[in-house]
Amino acid sequence: MKRILLSTILLLTSHLATAEVNVDGAYVRAVPPGQMNSAAFMQLTNNDNQNLSLISATSDAAKNVELHTHTQDNGVMRMRQIKEIKLPTEQQVILQPGGMHIMLIGLTRNLTTGENVNLSLTFSDGSEQPLQLPIKAVMPMTGHKMKHKHGAKAE
């Protein structure tokens, strides 16, 4: 019995091994009740000796979680899904409003300031990093025309 338990623990810990990526300043944007989408922002620093990528994320607070970025298209900011966020070795990548971010689509609950959201990051080396992010109020971007185009995938 002890052998099975030890094997199970080793299997789980190897699968949940954390990449050498530091996550700082992470939070999820608070949204009014009934709002269907939100986003998570953070600074990711790859301390590994090889390049990595953030390839996916999951959260129990949303039906679907996607990696997104904003691009300029004829003077209009457009949001689009991307398949990965590259994390060059020894560099910091910032996920922020108006730039790359993690999109929470189809919220399963209200996101109220002061509460937390579970979010798990999966990296290209197969490691996962579970996080608990605070929900914070964020002022909307001003002066930008934005067009949300969910479902479009970029390479």
Short mmCIF file of N, CA and C in Angstrom, two decimals:
data_model
loop_
_atom_site.label_atom_id
_atom_site.label_comp_id
_atom_site.label_asym_id
_atom_site.label_seq_id
_atom_site.Cartn_x
_atom_site.Cartn_y
_atom_site.Cartn_z
N MET A 1 0.82 -1.19 0.00
CA MET A 1 0.00 0.00 0.00
C MET A 1 0.86 1.25 0.00
N LYS A 2 1.94 1.25 0.84
CA LYS A 2 2.82 2.41 0.89
C LYS A 2 3.49 2.63 -0.46
N ARG A 3 3.85 1.55 -1.14
CA ARG A 3 4.51 1.65 -2.43
C ARG A 3 3.58 2.32 -3.46
N ILE A 4 2.33 1.94 -3.45
CA ILE A 4 1.36 2.55 -4.38
C ILE A 4 1.18 4.03 -4.07
N LEU A 5 1.07 4.36 -2.78
CA LEU A 5 0.90 5.76 -2.39
C LEU A 5 2.12 6.58 -2.79
N LEU A 6 3.32 6.05 -2.54
CA LEU A 6 4.55 6.75 -2.90
C LEU A 6 4.64 6.92 -4.43
N SER A 7 4.31 5.89 -5.18
CA SER A 7 4.33 5.98 -6.64
C SER A 7 3.35 7.03 -7.14
N THR A 8 2.18 7.08 -6.53
CA THR A 8 1.18 8.07 -6.92
C THR A 8 1.67 9.48 -6.64
N ILE A 9 2.26 9.68 -5.46
CA ILE A 9 2.77 11.01 -5.11
C ILE A 9 3.89 11.43 -6.07
N LEU A 10 4.80 10.52 -6.37
CA LEU A 10 5.89 10.84 -7.30
C LEU A 10 5.36 11.16 -8.69
N LEU A 11 4.37 10.41 -9.14
CA LEU A 11 3.77 10.65 -10.44
C LEU A 11 3.10 12.02 -10.48
N LEU A 12 2.36 12.36 -9.44
CA LEU A 12 1.68 13.66 -9.40
C LEU A 12 2.67 14.81 -9.32
N THR A 13 3.71 14.67 -8.50
CA THR A 13 4.66 15.77 -8.36
C THR A 13 5.49 15.95 -9.62
N SER A 14 5.80 14.87 -10.32
CA SER A 14 6.57 15.03 -11.56
C SER A 14 5.73 15.71 -12.63
N HIS A 15 4.42 15.42 -12.66
CA HIS A 15 3.54 16.05 -13.64
C HIS A 15 3.33 17.52 -13.32
N LEU A 16 3.35 17.86 -12.03
CA LEU A 16 3.11 19.24 -11.64
C LEU A 16 4.40 20.01 -11.43
N ALA A 17 5.51 19.48 -11.90
CA ALA A 17 6.78 20.19 -11.74
C ALA A 17 6.66 21.59 -12.31
N THR A 18 7.25 22.52 -11.63
CA THR A 18 7.14 23.90 -12.03
C THR A 18 8.33 24.29 -12.87
N ALA A 19 8.06 24.92 -14.00
CA ALA A 19 9.13 25.44 -14.84
C ALA A 19 9.85 26.53 -14.06
N GLU A 20 11.01 26.88 -14.51
CA GLU A 20 11.77 27.93 -13.86
C GLU A 20 11.24 29.29 -14.30
N VAL A 21 9.98 29.52 -14.08
CA VAL A 21 9.34 30.78 -14.45
C VAL A 21 8.77 31.42 -13.19
N ASN A 22 9.20 32.64 -12.92
CA ASN A 22 8.64 33.40 -11.81
C ASN A 22 7.43 34.17 -12.30
N VAL A 23 6.39 34.17 -11.50
CA VAL A 23 5.18 34.92 -11.81
C VAL A 23 5.06 36.02 -10.77
N ASP A 24 5.03 37.26 -11.22
CA ASP A 24 4.93 38.40 -10.32
C ASP A 24 3.77 39.30 -10.72
N GLY A 25 3.20 39.96 -9.75
CA GLY A 25 2.16 40.97 -10.00
C GLY A 25 0.93 40.43 -10.70
N ALA A 26 0.63 39.17 -10.51
CA ALA A 26 -0.50 38.55 -11.22
C ALA A 26 -1.83 38.96 -10.60
N TYR A 27 -2.82 39.20 -11.45
CA TYR A 27 -4.17 39.51 -10.99
C TYR A 27 -5.17 39.24 -12.13
N VAL A 28 -6.43 39.17 -11.75
CA VAL A 28 -7.53 39.03 -12.70
C VAL A 28 -8.38 40.29 -12.60
N ARG A 29 -8.84 40.78 -13.73
CA ARG A 29 -9.65 41.99 -13.77
C ARG A 29 -11.05 41.72 -13.23
N ALA A 30 -11.48 42.52 -12.26
CA ALA A 30 -12.85 42.46 -11.76
C ALA A 30 -13.79 42.93 -12.85
N VAL A 31 -14.95 42.32 -12.95
CA VAL A 31 -15.95 42.72 -13.93
C VAL A 31 -17.32 42.80 -13.25
N PRO A 32 -18.24 43.60 -13.80
CA PRO A 32 -19.58 43.70 -13.19
C PRO A 32 -20.30 42.35 -13.28
N PRO A 33 -21.22 42.09 -12.35
CA PRO A 33 -22.01 40.84 -12.40
C PRO A 33 -22.68 40.69 -13.76
N GLY A 34 -22.66 39.48 -14.29
CA GLY A 34 -23.28 39.21 -15.58
C GLY A 34 -22.33 39.33 -16.74
N GLN A 35 -21.17 39.95 -16.52
CA GLN A 35 -20.16 40.06 -17.58
C GLN A 35 -19.63 38.66 -17.89
N MET A 36 -19.47 38.34 -19.15
CA MET A 36 -19.10 36.97 -19.53
C MET A 36 -17.59 36.73 -19.64
N ASN A 37 -16.80 37.80 -19.76
CA ASN A 37 -15.36 37.62 -20.00
C ASN A 37 -14.53 38.51 -19.08
N SER A 38 -13.32 38.09 -18.83
CA SER A 38 -12.35 38.89 -18.10
C SER A 38 -10.96 38.49 -18.59
N ALA A 39 -9.95 38.97 -17.92
CA ALA A 39 -8.58 38.65 -18.34
C ALA A 39 -7.66 38.62 -17.13
N ALA A 40 -6.56 37.88 -17.28
CA ALA A 40 -5.52 37.81 -16.26
C ALA A 40 -4.24 38.44 -16.80
N PHE A 41 -3.55 39.14 -15.92
CA PHE A 41 -2.33 39.85 -16.29
C PHE A 41 -1.22 39.51 -15.29
N MET A 42 0.02 39.59 -15.72
CA MET A 42 1.15 39.23 -14.86
C MET A 42 2.47 39.50 -15.57
N GLN A 43 3.55 39.39 -14.81
CA GLN A 43 4.89 39.43 -15.38
C GLN A 43 5.47 38.02 -15.22
N LEU A 44 5.97 37.46 -16.33
CA LEU A 44 6.57 36.13 -16.33
C LEU A 44 8.06 36.28 -16.60
N THR A 45 8.89 35.72 -15.73
CA THR A 45 10.34 35.75 -15.94
C THR A 45 10.85 34.33 -16.05
N ASN A 46 11.45 34.03 -17.20
CA ASN A 46 11.99 32.70 -17.45
C ASN A 46 13.41 32.63 -16.90
N ASN A 47 13.60 31.91 -15.81
CA ASN A 47 14.93 31.76 -15.19
C ASN A 47 15.60 30.46 -15.62
N ASP A 48 14.97 29.75 -16.55
CA ASP A 48 15.53 28.50 -17.04
C ASP A 48 16.66 28.81 -18.03
N ASN A 49 17.49 27.81 -18.31
CA ASN A 49 18.58 28.00 -19.27
C ASN A 49 18.15 27.68 -20.70
N GLN A 50 16.85 27.49 -20.91
CA GLN A 50 16.33 27.27 -22.26
C GLN A 50 15.07 28.11 -22.45
N ASN A 51 14.82 28.45 -23.69
CA ASN A 51 13.61 29.20 -24.01
C ASN A 51 12.39 28.34 -23.70
N LEU A 52 11.36 28.95 -23.21
CA LEU A 52 10.10 28.28 -22.92
C LEU A 52 8.98 29.06 -23.56
N SER A 53 7.79 28.49 -23.54
CA SER A 53 6.59 29.20 -23.97
C SER A 53 5.47 28.86 -23.01
N LEU A 54 4.61 29.81 -22.78
CA LEU A 54 3.35 29.55 -22.11
C LEU A 54 2.42 29.06 -23.20
N ILE A 55 1.94 27.83 -23.08
CA ILE A 55 1.15 27.27 -24.18
C ILE A 55 -0.34 27.16 -23.88
N SER A 56 -0.71 27.22 -22.60
CA SER A 56 -2.13 27.20 -22.27
C SER A 56 -2.33 27.56 -20.81
N ALA A 57 -3.58 27.78 -20.47
CA ALA A 57 -3.95 28.05 -19.08
C ALA A 57 -5.36 27.51 -18.88
N THR A 58 -5.65 27.17 -17.64
CA THR A 58 -7.00 26.72 -17.29
C THR A 58 -7.43 27.42 -16.01
N SER A 59 -8.74 27.53 -15.84
CA SER A 59 -9.28 28.14 -14.63
C SER A 59 -10.68 27.59 -14.40
N ASP A 60 -11.02 27.39 -13.13
CA ASP A 60 -12.38 26.96 -12.81
C ASP A 60 -13.35 28.15 -12.84
N ALA A 61 -12.84 29.35 -13.10
CA ALA A 61 -13.69 30.53 -13.14
C ALA A 61 -14.21 30.82 -14.55
N ALA A 62 -13.77 30.03 -15.55
CA ALA A 62 -14.20 30.28 -16.93
C ALA A 62 -14.35 28.97 -17.70
N LYS A 63 -15.29 28.96 -18.64
CA LYS A 63 -15.49 27.78 -19.47
C LYS A 63 -14.32 27.56 -20.42
N ASN A 64 -13.71 28.65 -20.86
CA ASN A 64 -12.61 28.57 -21.82
C ASN A 64 -11.56 29.61 -21.44
N VAL A 65 -10.30 29.23 -21.54
CA VAL A 65 -9.20 30.14 -21.24
C VAL A 65 -8.27 30.14 -22.45
N GLU A 66 -7.97 31.32 -22.97
CA GLU A 66 -7.15 31.44 -24.17
C GLU A 66 -6.03 32.46 -23.95
N LEU A 67 -4.95 32.30 -24.70
CA LEU A 67 -3.86 33.27 -24.72
C LEU A 67 -4.19 34.27 -25.81
N HIS A 68 -4.11 35.56 -25.50
CA HIS A 68 -4.49 36.60 -26.47
C HIS A 68 -3.45 37.70 -26.54
N THR A 69 -3.50 38.44 -27.63
CA THR A 69 -2.72 39.66 -27.77
C THR A 69 -3.55 40.70 -28.50
N HIS A 70 -3.08 41.92 -28.52
CA HIS A 70 -3.71 43.00 -29.27
C HIS A 70 -2.77 43.40 -30.42
N THR A 71 -3.36 43.71 -31.55
CA THR A 71 -2.57 44.20 -32.67
C THR A 71 -3.27 45.41 -33.27
N GLN A 72 -2.50 46.26 -33.91
CA GLN A 72 -3.05 47.42 -34.63
C GLN A 72 -3.42 46.97 -36.03
N ASP A 73 -4.64 47.29 -36.47
CA ASP A 73 -5.09 46.95 -37.81
C ASP A 73 -5.81 48.17 -38.37
N ASN A 74 -5.13 48.91 -39.23
CA ASN A 74 -5.69 50.14 -39.81
C ASN A 74 -6.17 51.10 -38.74
N GLY A 75 -5.36 51.28 -37.70
CA GLY A 75 -5.68 52.22 -36.64
C GLY A 75 -6.66 51.70 -35.60
N VAL A 76 -7.05 50.45 -35.72
CA VAL A 76 -7.99 49.86 -34.77
C VAL A 76 -7.29 48.73 -34.03
N MET A 77 -7.37 48.79 -32.68
CA MET A 77 -6.81 47.70 -31.89
C MET A 77 -7.72 46.49 -31.99
N ARG A 78 -7.14 45.35 -32.32
CA ARG A 78 -7.90 44.11 -32.41
C ARG A 78 -7.28 43.08 -31.48
N MET A 79 -8.14 42.33 -30.81
CA MET A 79 -7.67 41.28 -29.94
C MET A 79 -7.80 39.95 -30.69
N ARG A 80 -6.76 39.12 -30.57
CA ARG A 80 -6.82 37.83 -31.25
C ARG A 80 -6.13 36.76 -30.41
N GLN A 81 -6.54 35.54 -30.61
CA GLN A 81 -5.95 34.42 -29.90
C GLN A 81 -4.59 34.08 -30.50
N ILE A 82 -3.66 33.71 -29.64
CA ILE A 82 -2.34 33.26 -30.08
C ILE A 82 -2.11 31.87 -29.49
N LYS A 83 -1.27 31.08 -30.13
CA LYS A 83 -1.09 29.71 -29.66
C LYS A 83 -0.07 29.59 -28.54
N GLU A 84 0.78 30.60 -28.38
CA GLU A 84 1.77 30.56 -27.31
C GLU A 84 2.28 31.96 -27.00
N ILE A 85 2.84 32.10 -25.81
CA ILE A 85 3.54 33.32 -25.44
C ILE A 85 4.98 32.91 -25.17
N LYS A 86 5.88 33.37 -26.02
CA LYS A 86 7.27 32.97 -25.91
C LYS A 86 7.92 33.62 -24.70
N LEU A 87 8.73 32.81 -23.99
CA LEU A 87 9.43 33.26 -22.79
C LEU A 87 10.92 33.00 -22.99
N PRO A 88 11.63 33.95 -23.61
CA PRO A 88 13.07 33.77 -23.83
C PRO A 88 13.81 33.62 -22.49
N THR A 89 14.85 32.83 -22.49
CA THR A 89 15.61 32.61 -21.27
C THR A 89 16.13 33.91 -20.68
N GLU A 90 16.05 33.98 -19.36
CA GLU A 90 16.54 35.12 -18.58
C GLU A 90 15.87 36.45 -18.95
N GLN A 91 14.66 36.40 -19.45
CA GLN A 91 13.94 37.64 -19.79
C GLN A 91 12.56 37.65 -19.16
N GLN A 92 12.06 38.86 -19.00
CA GLN A 92 10.72 39.05 -18.45
C GLN A 92 9.76 39.40 -19.57
N VAL A 93 8.58 38.80 -19.55
CA VAL A 93 7.51 39.08 -20.50
C VAL A 93 6.33 39.59 -19.70
N ILE A 94 5.77 40.71 -20.14
CA ILE A 94 4.69 41.34 -19.39
C ILE A 94 3.36 41.10 -20.08
N LEU A 95 2.43 40.53 -19.36
CA LEU A 95 1.05 40.37 -19.82
C LEU A 95 0.25 41.49 -19.19
N GLN A 96 -0.27 42.40 -20.03
CA GLN A 96 -0.89 43.61 -19.50
C GLN A 96 -2.07 44.05 -20.36
N PRO A 97 -2.97 44.88 -19.80
CA PRO A 97 -4.08 45.41 -20.61
C PRO A 97 -3.55 46.10 -21.87
N GLY A 98 -4.14 45.79 -23.01
CA GLY A 98 -3.71 46.37 -24.27
C GLY A 98 -2.59 45.59 -24.93
N GLY A 99 -2.13 44.52 -24.30
CA GLY A 99 -1.04 43.70 -24.83
C GLY A 99 -1.41 42.23 -24.70
N MET A 100 -0.40 41.41 -24.51
CA MET A 100 -0.67 39.98 -24.31
C MET A 100 -1.35 39.79 -22.97
N HIS A 101 -2.24 38.82 -22.91
CA HIS A 101 -2.95 38.53 -21.68
C HIS A 101 -3.57 37.14 -21.77
N ILE A 102 -4.12 36.70 -20.66
CA ILE A 102 -4.83 35.42 -20.61
C ILE A 102 -6.31 35.74 -20.51
N MET A 103 -7.07 35.33 -21.52
CA MET A 103 -8.49 35.66 -21.62
C MET A 103 -9.33 34.58 -20.95
N LEU A 104 -10.21 35.00 -20.05
CA LEU A 104 -11.15 34.10 -19.38
C LEU A 104 -12.50 34.31 -20.06
N ILE A 105 -12.96 33.31 -20.79
CA ILE A 105 -14.16 33.41 -21.62
C ILE A 105 -15.26 32.52 -21.05
N GLY A 106 -16.44 33.10 -20.91
CA GLY A 106 -17.56 32.34 -20.36
C GLY A 106 -17.40 32.15 -18.86
N LEU A 107 -17.37 33.25 -18.14
CA LEU A 107 -17.15 33.17 -16.69
C LEU A 107 -18.21 32.29 -16.04
N THR A 108 -17.77 31.51 -15.07
CA THR A 108 -18.68 30.60 -14.37
C THR A 108 -19.16 31.19 -13.05
N ARG A 109 -18.62 32.38 -12.71
CA ARG A 109 -19.03 33.05 -11.47
C ARG A 109 -18.69 34.53 -11.59
N ASN A 110 -19.24 35.33 -10.68
CA ASN A 110 -18.91 36.75 -10.65
C ASN A 110 -17.47 36.92 -10.17
N LEU A 111 -16.77 37.88 -10.72
CA LEU A 111 -15.40 38.18 -10.31
C LEU A 111 -15.41 39.48 -9.52
N THR A 112 -15.42 39.34 -8.22
CA THR A 112 -15.55 40.46 -7.31
C THR A 112 -14.20 40.85 -6.73
N THR A 113 -13.92 42.14 -6.70
CA THR A 113 -12.68 42.66 -6.14
C THR A 113 -12.48 42.10 -4.73
N GLY A 114 -11.27 41.65 -4.47
CA GLY A 114 -10.91 41.13 -3.16
C GLY A 114 -10.97 39.62 -3.07
N GLU A 115 -11.66 38.97 -4.02
CA GLU A 115 -11.69 37.51 -4.03
C GLU A 115 -10.52 36.99 -4.87
N ASN A 116 -10.40 35.68 -4.98
CA ASN A 116 -9.31 35.07 -5.74
C ASN A 116 -9.84 34.15 -6.83
N VAL A 117 -9.01 33.91 -7.83
CA VAL A 117 -9.33 33.00 -8.93
C VAL A 117 -8.19 31.99 -9.06
N ASN A 118 -8.54 30.72 -9.21
CA ASN A 118 -7.53 29.69 -9.49
C ASN A 118 -7.20 29.72 -10.98
N LEU A 119 -5.93 29.71 -11.28
CA LEU A 119 -5.47 29.70 -12.67
C LEU A 119 -4.24 28.81 -12.73
N SER A 120 -4.18 27.92 -13.70
CA SER A 120 -3.03 27.05 -13.86
C SER A 120 -2.38 27.32 -15.21
N LEU A 121 -1.08 27.54 -15.20
CA LEU A 121 -0.33 27.81 -16.43
C LEU A 121 0.38 26.53 -16.87
N THR A 122 0.37 26.26 -18.17
CA THR A 122 1.10 25.12 -18.72
C THR A 122 2.17 25.63 -19.67
N PHE A 123 3.40 25.15 -19.47
CA PHE A 123 4.53 25.62 -20.26
C PHE A 123 4.95 24.56 -21.27
N SER A 124 5.77 24.97 -22.24
CA SER A 124 6.17 24.10 -23.34
C SER A 124 6.99 22.90 -22.90
N ASP A 125 7.57 22.93 -21.71
CA ASP A 125 8.32 21.77 -21.22
C ASP A 125 7.41 20.77 -20.51
N GLY A 126 6.10 21.04 -20.52
CA GLY A 126 5.14 20.14 -19.91
C GLY A 126 4.84 20.44 -18.46
N SER A 127 5.57 21.36 -17.88
CA SER A 127 5.34 21.69 -16.48
C SER A 127 4.10 22.57 -16.34
N GLU A 128 3.54 22.55 -15.16
CA GLU A 128 2.37 23.37 -14.84
C GLU A 128 2.66 24.19 -13.60
N GLN A 129 2.04 25.34 -13.53
CA GLN A 129 2.20 26.20 -12.37
C GLN A 129 0.82 26.67 -11.91
N PRO A 130 0.31 26.07 -10.82
CA PRO A 130 -0.98 26.52 -10.29
C PRO A 130 -0.82 27.84 -9.54
N LEU A 131 -1.77 28.72 -9.75
CA LEU A 131 -1.72 30.05 -9.12
C LEU A 131 -3.08 30.36 -8.51
N GLN A 132 -3.07 31.23 -7.55
CA GLN A 132 -4.31 31.79 -7.03
C GLN A 132 -4.16 33.30 -7.15
N LEU A 133 -4.92 33.90 -8.08
CA LEU A 133 -4.75 35.31 -8.40
C LEU A 133 -5.82 36.16 -7.73
N PRO A 134 -5.42 37.30 -7.18
CA PRO A 134 -6.41 38.21 -6.62
C PRO A 134 -7.20 38.88 -7.74
N ILE A 135 -8.44 39.20 -7.46
CA ILE A 135 -9.28 39.93 -8.41
C ILE A 135 -9.17 41.41 -8.05
N LYS A 136 -8.80 42.23 -9.05
CA LYS A 136 -8.59 43.66 -8.82
C LYS A 136 -9.41 44.48 -9.81
N ALA A 137 -9.83 45.65 -9.35
CA ALA A 137 -10.50 46.60 -10.24
C ALA A 137 -9.45 47.26 -11.12
N VAL A 138 -9.71 47.35 -12.40
CA VAL A 138 -8.79 47.96 -13.36
C VAL A 138 -9.57 48.95 -14.18
N MET A 139 -9.01 50.13 -14.36
CA MET A 139 -9.67 51.14 -15.19
C MET A 139 -9.62 50.68 -16.64
N PRO A 140 -10.73 50.84 -17.38
CA PRO A 140 -10.72 50.46 -18.80
C PRO A 140 -9.77 51.35 -19.58
N MET A 141 -9.26 50.79 -20.67
CA MET A 141 -8.39 51.55 -21.55
C MET A 141 -9.19 52.67 -22.18
N THR A 142 -8.59 53.83 -22.34
CA THR A 142 -9.27 54.94 -22.99
C THR A 142 -8.46 55.38 -24.20
N GLY A 143 -9.14 55.96 -25.15
CA GLY A 143 -8.45 56.48 -26.32
C GLY A 143 -8.12 55.44 -27.36
N HIS A 144 -8.51 54.21 -27.13
CA HIS A 144 -8.25 53.15 -28.11
C HIS A 144 -9.58 52.61 -28.63
N LYS A 145 -9.66 52.44 -29.91
CA LYS A 145 -10.79 51.72 -30.48
C LYS A 145 -10.40 50.26 -30.48
N MET A 146 -11.22 49.45 -29.86
CA MET A 146 -10.90 48.04 -29.79
C MET A 146 -12.00 47.22 -30.46
N LYS A 147 -11.59 46.22 -31.17
CA LYS A 147 -12.53 45.29 -31.76
C LYS A 147 -12.15 43.89 -31.29
N HIS A 148 -13.07 43.27 -30.58
CA HIS A 148 -12.81 41.93 -30.09
C HIS A 148 -13.21 40.93 -31.15
N LYS A 149 -12.30 40.08 -31.49
CA LYS A 149 -12.56 39.08 -32.52
C LYS A 149 -12.19 37.72 -31.96
N HIS A 150 -13.10 37.18 -31.15
CA HIS A 150 -12.85 35.88 -30.57
C HIS A 150 -13.03 34.81 -31.62
N GLY A 151 -12.27 33.78 -31.50
CA GLY A 151 -12.40 32.67 -32.42
C GLY A 151 -11.36 32.72 -33.52
N ALA A 152 -10.80 33.89 -33.78
CA ALA A 152 -9.75 33.98 -34.79
C ALA A 152 -8.45 33.50 -34.17
N LYS A 153 -7.76 32.65 -34.83
CA LYS A 153 -6.50 32.12 -34.32
C LYS A 153 -5.35 32.65 -35.14
N ALA A 154 -4.28 32.94 -34.44
CA ALA A 154 -3.07 33.44 -35.11
C ALA A 154 -1.97 32.42 -34.95
N GLU A 155 -1.04 32.45 -35.77
CA GLU A 155 0.12 31.55 -35.68
C GLU A 155 1.23 32.22 -34.96
#
